[in-house]
XYZ file of C-alpha atoms in Angstrom:
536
model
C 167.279 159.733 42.398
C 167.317 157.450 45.518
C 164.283 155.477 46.681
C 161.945 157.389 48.713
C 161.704 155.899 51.588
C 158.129 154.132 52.399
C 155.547 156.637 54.162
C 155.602 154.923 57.956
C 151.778 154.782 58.877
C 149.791 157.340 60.660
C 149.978 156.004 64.598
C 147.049 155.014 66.044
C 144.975 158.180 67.769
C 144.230 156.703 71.539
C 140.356 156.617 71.082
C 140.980 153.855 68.696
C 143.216 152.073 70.735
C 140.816 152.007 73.657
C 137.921 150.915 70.960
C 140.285 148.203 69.817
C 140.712 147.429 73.753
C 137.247 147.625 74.856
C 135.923 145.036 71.157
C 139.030 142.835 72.975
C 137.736 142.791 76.005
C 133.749 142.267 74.989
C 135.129 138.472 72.933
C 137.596 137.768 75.585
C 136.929 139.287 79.046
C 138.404 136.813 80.695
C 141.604 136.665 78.903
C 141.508 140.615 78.305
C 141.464 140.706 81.847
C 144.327 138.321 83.031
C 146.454 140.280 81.039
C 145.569 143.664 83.049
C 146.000 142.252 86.125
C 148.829 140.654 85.062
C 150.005 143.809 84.031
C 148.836 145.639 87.262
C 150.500 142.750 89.467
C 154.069 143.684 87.978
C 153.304 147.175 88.188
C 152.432 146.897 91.585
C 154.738 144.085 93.115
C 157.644 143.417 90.562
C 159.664 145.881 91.736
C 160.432 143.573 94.797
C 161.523 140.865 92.669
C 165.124 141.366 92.545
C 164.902 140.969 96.758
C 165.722 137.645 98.087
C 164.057 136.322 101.237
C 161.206 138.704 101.840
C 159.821 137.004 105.017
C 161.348 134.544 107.385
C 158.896 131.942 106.682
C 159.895 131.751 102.856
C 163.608 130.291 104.250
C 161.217 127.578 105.613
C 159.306 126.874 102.607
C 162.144 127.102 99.851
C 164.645 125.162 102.300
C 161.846 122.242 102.522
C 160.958 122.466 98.087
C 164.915 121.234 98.562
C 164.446 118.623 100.535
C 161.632 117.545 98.747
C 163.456 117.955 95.134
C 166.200 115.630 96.940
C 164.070 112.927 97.042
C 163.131 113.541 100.962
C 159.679 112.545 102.089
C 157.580 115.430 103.719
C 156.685 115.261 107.131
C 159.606 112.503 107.751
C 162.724 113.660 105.609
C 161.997 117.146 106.578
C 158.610 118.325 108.905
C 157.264 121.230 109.177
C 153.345 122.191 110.159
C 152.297 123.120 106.903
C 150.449 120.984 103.846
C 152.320 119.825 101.512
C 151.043 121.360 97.967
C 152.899 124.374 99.321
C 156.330 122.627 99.066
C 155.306 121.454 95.761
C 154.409 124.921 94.924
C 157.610 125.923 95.931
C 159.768 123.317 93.890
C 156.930 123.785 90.656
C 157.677 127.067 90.389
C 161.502 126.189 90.648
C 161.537 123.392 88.205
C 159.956 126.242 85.806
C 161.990 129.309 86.493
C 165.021 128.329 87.794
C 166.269 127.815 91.285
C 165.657 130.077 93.900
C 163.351 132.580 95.636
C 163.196 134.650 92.185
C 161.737 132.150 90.578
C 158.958 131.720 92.982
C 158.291 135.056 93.524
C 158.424 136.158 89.314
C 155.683 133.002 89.620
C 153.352 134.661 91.878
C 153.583 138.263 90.728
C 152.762 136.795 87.095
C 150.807 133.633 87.526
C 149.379 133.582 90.966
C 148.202 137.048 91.778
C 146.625 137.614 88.346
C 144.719 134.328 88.324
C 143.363 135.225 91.808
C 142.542 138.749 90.533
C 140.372 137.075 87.973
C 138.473 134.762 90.307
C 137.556 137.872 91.662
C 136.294 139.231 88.544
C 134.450 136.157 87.825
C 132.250 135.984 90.763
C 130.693 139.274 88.316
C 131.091 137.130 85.381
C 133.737 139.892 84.475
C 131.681 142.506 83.690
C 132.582 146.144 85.454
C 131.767 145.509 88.776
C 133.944 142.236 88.249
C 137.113 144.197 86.604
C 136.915 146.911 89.022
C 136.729 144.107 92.055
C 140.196 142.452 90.531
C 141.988 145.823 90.588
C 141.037 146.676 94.083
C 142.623 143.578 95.218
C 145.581 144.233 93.051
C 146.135 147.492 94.180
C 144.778 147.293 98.253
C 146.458 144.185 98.362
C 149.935 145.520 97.663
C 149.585 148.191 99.938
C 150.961 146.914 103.430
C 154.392 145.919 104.413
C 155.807 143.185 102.028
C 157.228 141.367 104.503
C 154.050 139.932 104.265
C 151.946 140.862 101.501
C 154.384 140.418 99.132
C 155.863 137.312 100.877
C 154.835 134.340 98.999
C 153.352 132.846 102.269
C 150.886 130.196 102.777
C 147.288 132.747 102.798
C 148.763 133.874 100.043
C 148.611 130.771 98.142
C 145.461 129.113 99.538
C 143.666 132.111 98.163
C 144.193 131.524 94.466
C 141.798 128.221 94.572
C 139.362 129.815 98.096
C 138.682 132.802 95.902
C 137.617 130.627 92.685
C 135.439 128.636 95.007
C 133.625 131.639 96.244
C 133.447 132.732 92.589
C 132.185 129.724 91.073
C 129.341 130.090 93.571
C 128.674 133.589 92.935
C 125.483 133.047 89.841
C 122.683 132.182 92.273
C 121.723 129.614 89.363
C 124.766 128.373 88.929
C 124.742 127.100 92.855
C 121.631 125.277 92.218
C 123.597 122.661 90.146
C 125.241 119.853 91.824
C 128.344 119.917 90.009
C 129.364 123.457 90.514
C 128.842 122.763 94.266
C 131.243 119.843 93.967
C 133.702 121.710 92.034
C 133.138 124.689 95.076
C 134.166 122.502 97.490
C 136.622 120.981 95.737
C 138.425 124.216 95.372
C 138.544 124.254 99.034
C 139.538 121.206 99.419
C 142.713 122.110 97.575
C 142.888 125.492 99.385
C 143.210 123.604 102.420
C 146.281 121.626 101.211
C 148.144 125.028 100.929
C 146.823 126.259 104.837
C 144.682 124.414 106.867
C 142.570 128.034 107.379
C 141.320 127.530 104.286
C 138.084 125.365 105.848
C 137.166 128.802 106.997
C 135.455 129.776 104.533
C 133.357 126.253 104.135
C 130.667 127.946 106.397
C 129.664 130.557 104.065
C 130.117 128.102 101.198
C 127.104 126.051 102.856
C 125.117 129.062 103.299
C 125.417 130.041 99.196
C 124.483 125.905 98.614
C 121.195 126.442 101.332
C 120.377 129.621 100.322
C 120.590 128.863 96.170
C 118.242 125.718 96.976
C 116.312 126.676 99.645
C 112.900 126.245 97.706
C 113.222 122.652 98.617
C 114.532 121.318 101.687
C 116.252 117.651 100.244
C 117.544 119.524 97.407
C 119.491 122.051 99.891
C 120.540 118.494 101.626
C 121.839 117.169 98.139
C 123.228 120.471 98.218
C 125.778 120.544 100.606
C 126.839 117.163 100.256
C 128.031 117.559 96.984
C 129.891 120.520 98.324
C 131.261 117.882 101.404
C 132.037 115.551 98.653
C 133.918 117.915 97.069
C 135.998 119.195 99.841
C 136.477 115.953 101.024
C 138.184 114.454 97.971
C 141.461 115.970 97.613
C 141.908 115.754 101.474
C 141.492 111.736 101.228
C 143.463 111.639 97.840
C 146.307 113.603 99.511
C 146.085 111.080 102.972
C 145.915 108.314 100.721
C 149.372 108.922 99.545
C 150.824 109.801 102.510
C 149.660 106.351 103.640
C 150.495 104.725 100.919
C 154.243 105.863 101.294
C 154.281 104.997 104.770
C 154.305 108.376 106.196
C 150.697 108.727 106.942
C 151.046 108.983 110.738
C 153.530 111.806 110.049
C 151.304 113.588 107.580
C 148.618 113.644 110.438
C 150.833 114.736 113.058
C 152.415 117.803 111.521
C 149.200 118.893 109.587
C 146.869 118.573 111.809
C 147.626 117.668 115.713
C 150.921 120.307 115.446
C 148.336 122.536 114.566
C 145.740 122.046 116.742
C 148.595 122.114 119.846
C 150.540 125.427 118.617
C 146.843 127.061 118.206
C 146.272 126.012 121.987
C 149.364 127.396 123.282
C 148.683 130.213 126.540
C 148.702 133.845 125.143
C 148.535 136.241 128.024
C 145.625 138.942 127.544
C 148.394 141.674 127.452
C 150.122 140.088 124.648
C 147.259 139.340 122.691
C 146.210 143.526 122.977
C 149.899 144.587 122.102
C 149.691 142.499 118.936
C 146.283 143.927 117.512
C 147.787 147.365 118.444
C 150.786 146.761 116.734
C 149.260 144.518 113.603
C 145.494 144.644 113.279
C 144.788 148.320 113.915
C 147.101 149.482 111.530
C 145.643 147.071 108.638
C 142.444 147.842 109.867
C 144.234 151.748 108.870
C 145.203 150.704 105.608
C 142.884 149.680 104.423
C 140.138 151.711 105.620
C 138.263 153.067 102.107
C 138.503 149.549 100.946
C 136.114 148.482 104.016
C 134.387 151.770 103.083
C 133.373 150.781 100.048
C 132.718 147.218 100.851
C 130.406 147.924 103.665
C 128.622 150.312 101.289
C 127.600 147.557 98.247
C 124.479 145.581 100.343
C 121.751 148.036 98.082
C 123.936 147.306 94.938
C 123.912 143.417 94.814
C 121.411 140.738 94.843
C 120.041 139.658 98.721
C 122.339 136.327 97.272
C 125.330 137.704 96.184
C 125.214 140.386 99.379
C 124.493 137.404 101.894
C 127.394 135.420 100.688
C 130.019 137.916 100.647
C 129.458 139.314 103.921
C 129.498 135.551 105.293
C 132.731 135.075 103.492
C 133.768 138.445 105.303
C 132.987 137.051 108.188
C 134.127 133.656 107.962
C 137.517 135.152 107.283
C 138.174 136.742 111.306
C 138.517 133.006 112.065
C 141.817 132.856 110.353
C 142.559 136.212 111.569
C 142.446 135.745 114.880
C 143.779 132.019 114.989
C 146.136 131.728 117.987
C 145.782 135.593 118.613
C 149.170 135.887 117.235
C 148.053 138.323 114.560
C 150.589 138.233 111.918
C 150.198 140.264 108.926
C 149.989 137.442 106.522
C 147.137 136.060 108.781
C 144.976 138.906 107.003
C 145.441 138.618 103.312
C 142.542 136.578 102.866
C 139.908 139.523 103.660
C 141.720 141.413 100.739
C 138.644 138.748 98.732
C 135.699 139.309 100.466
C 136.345 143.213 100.609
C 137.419 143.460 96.869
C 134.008 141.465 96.090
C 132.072 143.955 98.396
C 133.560 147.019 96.552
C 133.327 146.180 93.122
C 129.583 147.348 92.836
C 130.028 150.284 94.296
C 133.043 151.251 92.428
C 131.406 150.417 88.993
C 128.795 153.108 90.099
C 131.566 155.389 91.046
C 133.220 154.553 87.386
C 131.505 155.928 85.194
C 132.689 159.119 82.368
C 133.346 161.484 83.074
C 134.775 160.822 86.594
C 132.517 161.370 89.496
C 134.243 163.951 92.232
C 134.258 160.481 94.663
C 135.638 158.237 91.889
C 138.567 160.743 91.770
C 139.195 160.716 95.337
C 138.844 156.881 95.248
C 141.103 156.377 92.968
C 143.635 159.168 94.343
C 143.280 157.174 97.834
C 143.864 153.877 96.450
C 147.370 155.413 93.999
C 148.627 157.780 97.322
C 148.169 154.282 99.160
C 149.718 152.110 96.687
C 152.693 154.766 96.452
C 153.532 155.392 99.887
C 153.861 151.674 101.111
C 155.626 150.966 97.071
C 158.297 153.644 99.018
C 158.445 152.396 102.293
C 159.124 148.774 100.934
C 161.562 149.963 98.465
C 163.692 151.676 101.083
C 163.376 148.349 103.548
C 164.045 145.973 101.006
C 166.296 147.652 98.213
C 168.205 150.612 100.229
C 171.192 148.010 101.478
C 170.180 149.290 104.921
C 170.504 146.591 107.305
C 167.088 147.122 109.572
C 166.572 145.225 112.647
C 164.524 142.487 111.221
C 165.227 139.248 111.344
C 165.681 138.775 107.483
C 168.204 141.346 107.386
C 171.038 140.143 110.117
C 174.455 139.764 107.252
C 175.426 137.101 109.728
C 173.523 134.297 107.715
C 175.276 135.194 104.336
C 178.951 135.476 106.050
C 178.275 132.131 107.858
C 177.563 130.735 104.318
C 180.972 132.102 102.537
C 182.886 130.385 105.564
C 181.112 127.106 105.041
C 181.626 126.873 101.054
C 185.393 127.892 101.921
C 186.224 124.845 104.363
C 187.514 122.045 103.774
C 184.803 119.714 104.353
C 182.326 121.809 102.692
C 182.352 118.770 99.682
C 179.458 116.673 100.789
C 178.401 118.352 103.751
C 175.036 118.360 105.967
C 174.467 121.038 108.507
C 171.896 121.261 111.342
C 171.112 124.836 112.941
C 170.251 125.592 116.612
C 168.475 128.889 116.392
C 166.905 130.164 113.067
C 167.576 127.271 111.045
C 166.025 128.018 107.633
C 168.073 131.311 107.158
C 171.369 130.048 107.930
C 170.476 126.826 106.069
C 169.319 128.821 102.520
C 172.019 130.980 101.910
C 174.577 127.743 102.898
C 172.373 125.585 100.313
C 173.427 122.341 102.305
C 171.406 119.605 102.983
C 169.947 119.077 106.321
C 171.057 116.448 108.369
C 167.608 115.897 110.272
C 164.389 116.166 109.228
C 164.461 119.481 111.816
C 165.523 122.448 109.800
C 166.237 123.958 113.404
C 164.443 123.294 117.063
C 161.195 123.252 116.376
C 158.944 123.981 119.498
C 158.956 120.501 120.194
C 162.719 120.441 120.181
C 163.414 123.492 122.718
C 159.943 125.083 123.443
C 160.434 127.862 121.515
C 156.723 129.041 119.848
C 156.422 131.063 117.589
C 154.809 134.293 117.912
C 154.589 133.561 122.059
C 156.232 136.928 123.718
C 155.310 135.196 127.203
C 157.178 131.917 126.369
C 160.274 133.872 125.224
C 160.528 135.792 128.268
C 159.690 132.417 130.944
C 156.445 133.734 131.410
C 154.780 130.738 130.477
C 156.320 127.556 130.748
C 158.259 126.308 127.421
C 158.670 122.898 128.805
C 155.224 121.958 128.377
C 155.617 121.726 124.431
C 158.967 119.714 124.434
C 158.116 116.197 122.958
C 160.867 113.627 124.016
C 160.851 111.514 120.957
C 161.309 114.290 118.653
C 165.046 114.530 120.601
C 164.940 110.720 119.773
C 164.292 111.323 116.241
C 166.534 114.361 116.039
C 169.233 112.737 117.851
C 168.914 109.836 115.300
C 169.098 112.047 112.256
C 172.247 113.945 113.556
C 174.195 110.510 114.125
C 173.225 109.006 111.261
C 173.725 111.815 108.684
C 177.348 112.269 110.686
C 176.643 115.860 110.091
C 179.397 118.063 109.550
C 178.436 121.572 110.833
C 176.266 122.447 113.090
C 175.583 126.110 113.694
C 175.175 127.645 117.108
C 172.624 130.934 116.719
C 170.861 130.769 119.840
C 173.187 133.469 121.366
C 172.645 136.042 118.435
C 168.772 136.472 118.022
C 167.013 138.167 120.712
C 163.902 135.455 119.958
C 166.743 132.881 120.912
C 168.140 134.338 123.843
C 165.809 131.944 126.207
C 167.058 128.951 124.539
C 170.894 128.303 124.117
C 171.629 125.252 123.601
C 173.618 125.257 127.089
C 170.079 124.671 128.379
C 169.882 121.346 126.355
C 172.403 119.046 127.885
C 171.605 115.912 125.362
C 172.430 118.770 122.413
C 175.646 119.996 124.394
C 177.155 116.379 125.299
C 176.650 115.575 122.005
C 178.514 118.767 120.680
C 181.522 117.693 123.239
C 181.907 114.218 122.162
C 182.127 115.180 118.429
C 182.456 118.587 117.215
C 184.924 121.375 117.351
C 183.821 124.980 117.264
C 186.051 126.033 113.653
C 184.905 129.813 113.620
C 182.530 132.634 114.794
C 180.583 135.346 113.430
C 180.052 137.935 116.181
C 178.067 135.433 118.733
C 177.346 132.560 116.157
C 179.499 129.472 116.638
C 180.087 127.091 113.831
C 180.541 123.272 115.273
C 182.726 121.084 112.922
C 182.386 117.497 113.248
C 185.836 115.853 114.065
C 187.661 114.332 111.571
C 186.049 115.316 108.446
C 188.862 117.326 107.386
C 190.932 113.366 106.300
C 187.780 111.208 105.669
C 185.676 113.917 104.061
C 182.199 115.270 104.792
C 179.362 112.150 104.779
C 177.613 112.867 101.591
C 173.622 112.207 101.969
């Protein structure tokens, strides 16, 4: 007779899977925990992964973790206005995964998100309220556009080390001890080297040092300077370098005084209303029953813990409101300070069997999650070509000309007009440390309706030895295409470069225009086709 075959084991009944779960989670919350909000962060977000360019600003940031991986200095090989560990992010991520924007965003949905979740959680020391907290953000911070909450943008990024420094702070006794408050601040520190925002939050930092030593006066001095100290070292390491590679001046310039000057640039009152209609209200929509909850929590926490989240909350409407330009992104730090204010209440809510409120809650939070998962899925993965600027096909056809001609071998490129998205899908290197004009080039700010439409003077923000520079960079790198957008883009429209007569006389001397794509005119430097394309 044959073998019987081995009787395959009885499968495990749930109960004991969740008892198995729940002995898991009591040795190692923290771990336990990672790996649900990993799991919730792919559940939530990883759809999206197979997109490309989510957000216009992630052509920027890749384009630059190039430059950088080239062996360009930031801030002189390639500027733009933000801090530099979010280049390095960029290329990390790249170096790990493989090159391109999967890569980086597989990294965040994974890595990032998760790890942020859990600072969360561990302002609760990861108990309930602390697990519940981490899956609010998960699941209220995925549902908005992902154009930019998905985007792996700068507030994004900054949040990962702001959120542990909030959480390191949250045990009252913990903030009593000097080295936690260094660490705090330190945190900070860092989270200012991904955006500048970031020192937002030091405010309500101070207030958790004062208000965890206040029994003594010169203790709650000691107090905050070891949170100062903290904060201050990794922005003096990072300057240090920068000086110490000769690009200090630059480092200042972009990072800070850039800053400062595109912050200060005239918004008309109009504008400013239009944009909260058209991005704040709607978040404020959205995300409604999270505020619900949070502004419900004061009787469930500690006078402490209650005082310190609601001054993180409202340290936050500072990077909000910055320039009163209102962009999406702007808001994804509050998703913190509200998942911190809901956790208590939730963990009330939570409890078996399910409250009639901790049903709704939780249907809210799913129909939520669902119908923007829908929306995105249709923007992003539908091959639908919407009127955003990420979507124009004229970037992508550009590209397949380029890699067909026959100076492609070598080449540089320079773009007048949105310079990062005809430069990523080209995958040349730049031939100035301008991707494209910058508002210093043409005037052109970002997020200003009134500059766009003459308005308010462009003029004014036009720095003369940027041309130098840029004028410098083109003739030295002998670039071999530049590309001609400014005709295309309705954000472009006020600027051709027709307007720029040092850009045009330079065109006439040495380039040809080669082809077109609809409006967009591809300049071919003159004689490139015998000597070949410069390489850099």
């Amino acid at each position: 007779m044959p073998d019987r075959p081995a009787r395959l084991g009885k499968p495990m009944r749930p109960s004991v899977l969740l008892q198995k779960a729940a002995d898991f989670y009591r040795q190692r919350p923290g771990l336990a925990l990672f790996l649900l909000f990993m799991a919730t962060s792919l559940a939530s977000r990883g759809f999206l992964l197979g997109a490309d360019i989510l957000d216009v600003d992630e052509a920027m940031h890749i384009v630059g973790s190039w430059e950088l991986l080239r062996g360009k200095h930031l801030y002189v090989g390639f500027v733009d206005n933000k801090p530099p560990l979010l280049y390095l992010y960029y290329a990390f991520a790249q170096l790990l995964l493989g090159r391109g924007m999967f890569a980086i965003h597989l990294f965040s949905v994974v890595i990032t998100i998760p790890l942020t979740a859990l600072g969360v959680s561990a302002f609760f020391a990861h108990d309930r309220r602390g697990a519940l907290a981490g899956m609010a953000f998960l699941v209220f911070g995925a549902s908005y556009l992902a154009h930019d909450m998905h985007s792996v943008n700068c507030e994004m990024l900054l949040l990962l080390p702001a959120t542990w420094s909030v959480a390191v702070l949250g045990d009252e006794a913990r903030a009593r001890k000097l080295a936690w408050l260094f660490c705090s601040g330190g945190l900070l520190g860092i989270a200012m080297l991904f955006k500048q925002q970031a020192f937002a939050w030091f405010p309500a930092l101070g207030l958790a040092a004062v208000l965890a030593n206040r029994q003594a006066r010169p203790r709650s001095l000691l107090a905050l300077a070891a949170l100062v100290a903290g904060l201050v070292l990794p922005l003096v390491a990072t300057w240090g370098i920068f000086v110490a590679l000769g690009d200090g001046q630059a480092f200042l310039y972009w990072t800070v005084l850039h800053n400062y000057a595109y912050a200060q640039q005239p918004m008309e009152w109009g504008e400013i209303f239009q944009r909260i209609a058209k991005y704040f209200l709607p978040f404020l929509a959205a995300t409604v029953g999270l505020w619900v909850l949070a502004l419900r929590s004061r009787s469930r926490l500690s006078r402490y813990q209650w005082l310190f989240i609601a001054s993180v909350l409202v340290c936050t409407f500072p990077i909000v409101f910055v320039g009163f330009r209102f962009y999406p992104h702007y808001f994804v730090p509050l998703y913190t300070p509200l998942a911190l204010g809901a956790g208590p209440v939730l963990a009330v809510l939570w409890t078996l069997p399910a409250s009639r409120w901790a049903k709704l809650t939780l249907a809210y939070a799913l129909s939520s999650w669902f119908c923007f998962s829908v929306a995105n899925g249709i923007l992003y993965l539908s091959g639908h070509e919407f009127p955003w600027e990420e979507y124009n096909p004229v970037y992508h056809q550009v590209a397949e000309i380029l890699h067909a001609d026959a100076c492609h071998e070598g080449a540089s490129m320079f773009s007048w007009g949105p310079g990062a998205m005809f430069v990523y899908p080209a995958d040349l290197p730049l031939a100035s440390r301008f991707v494209g004009p910058s508002s210093t080039i043409c005037g052109n700010v970002p997020g200003n309706w009134a500059i766009r439409s003459g308005r308010v003077k462009a003029s004014d923000a036009i720095r003369p030895e940027h041309w130098d520079q840029l004028m410098d960079d083109l003739e030295r790198s002998h670039a071999t295409y530049i590309i001609d957008g400014s005709h295309t883009f309705r954000n472009w429209k006020a600027f051709p470069v027709e307007n720029f007569p040092r850009m045009m006389d330079y065109l006439q001397a040495h380039y040809d225009v080669v082809s077109t794509v609809g409006t967009v005119r591809i300049f071919r430097r003159r004689g490139c086709e015998s000597g070949g394309a410069t390489k850099q």
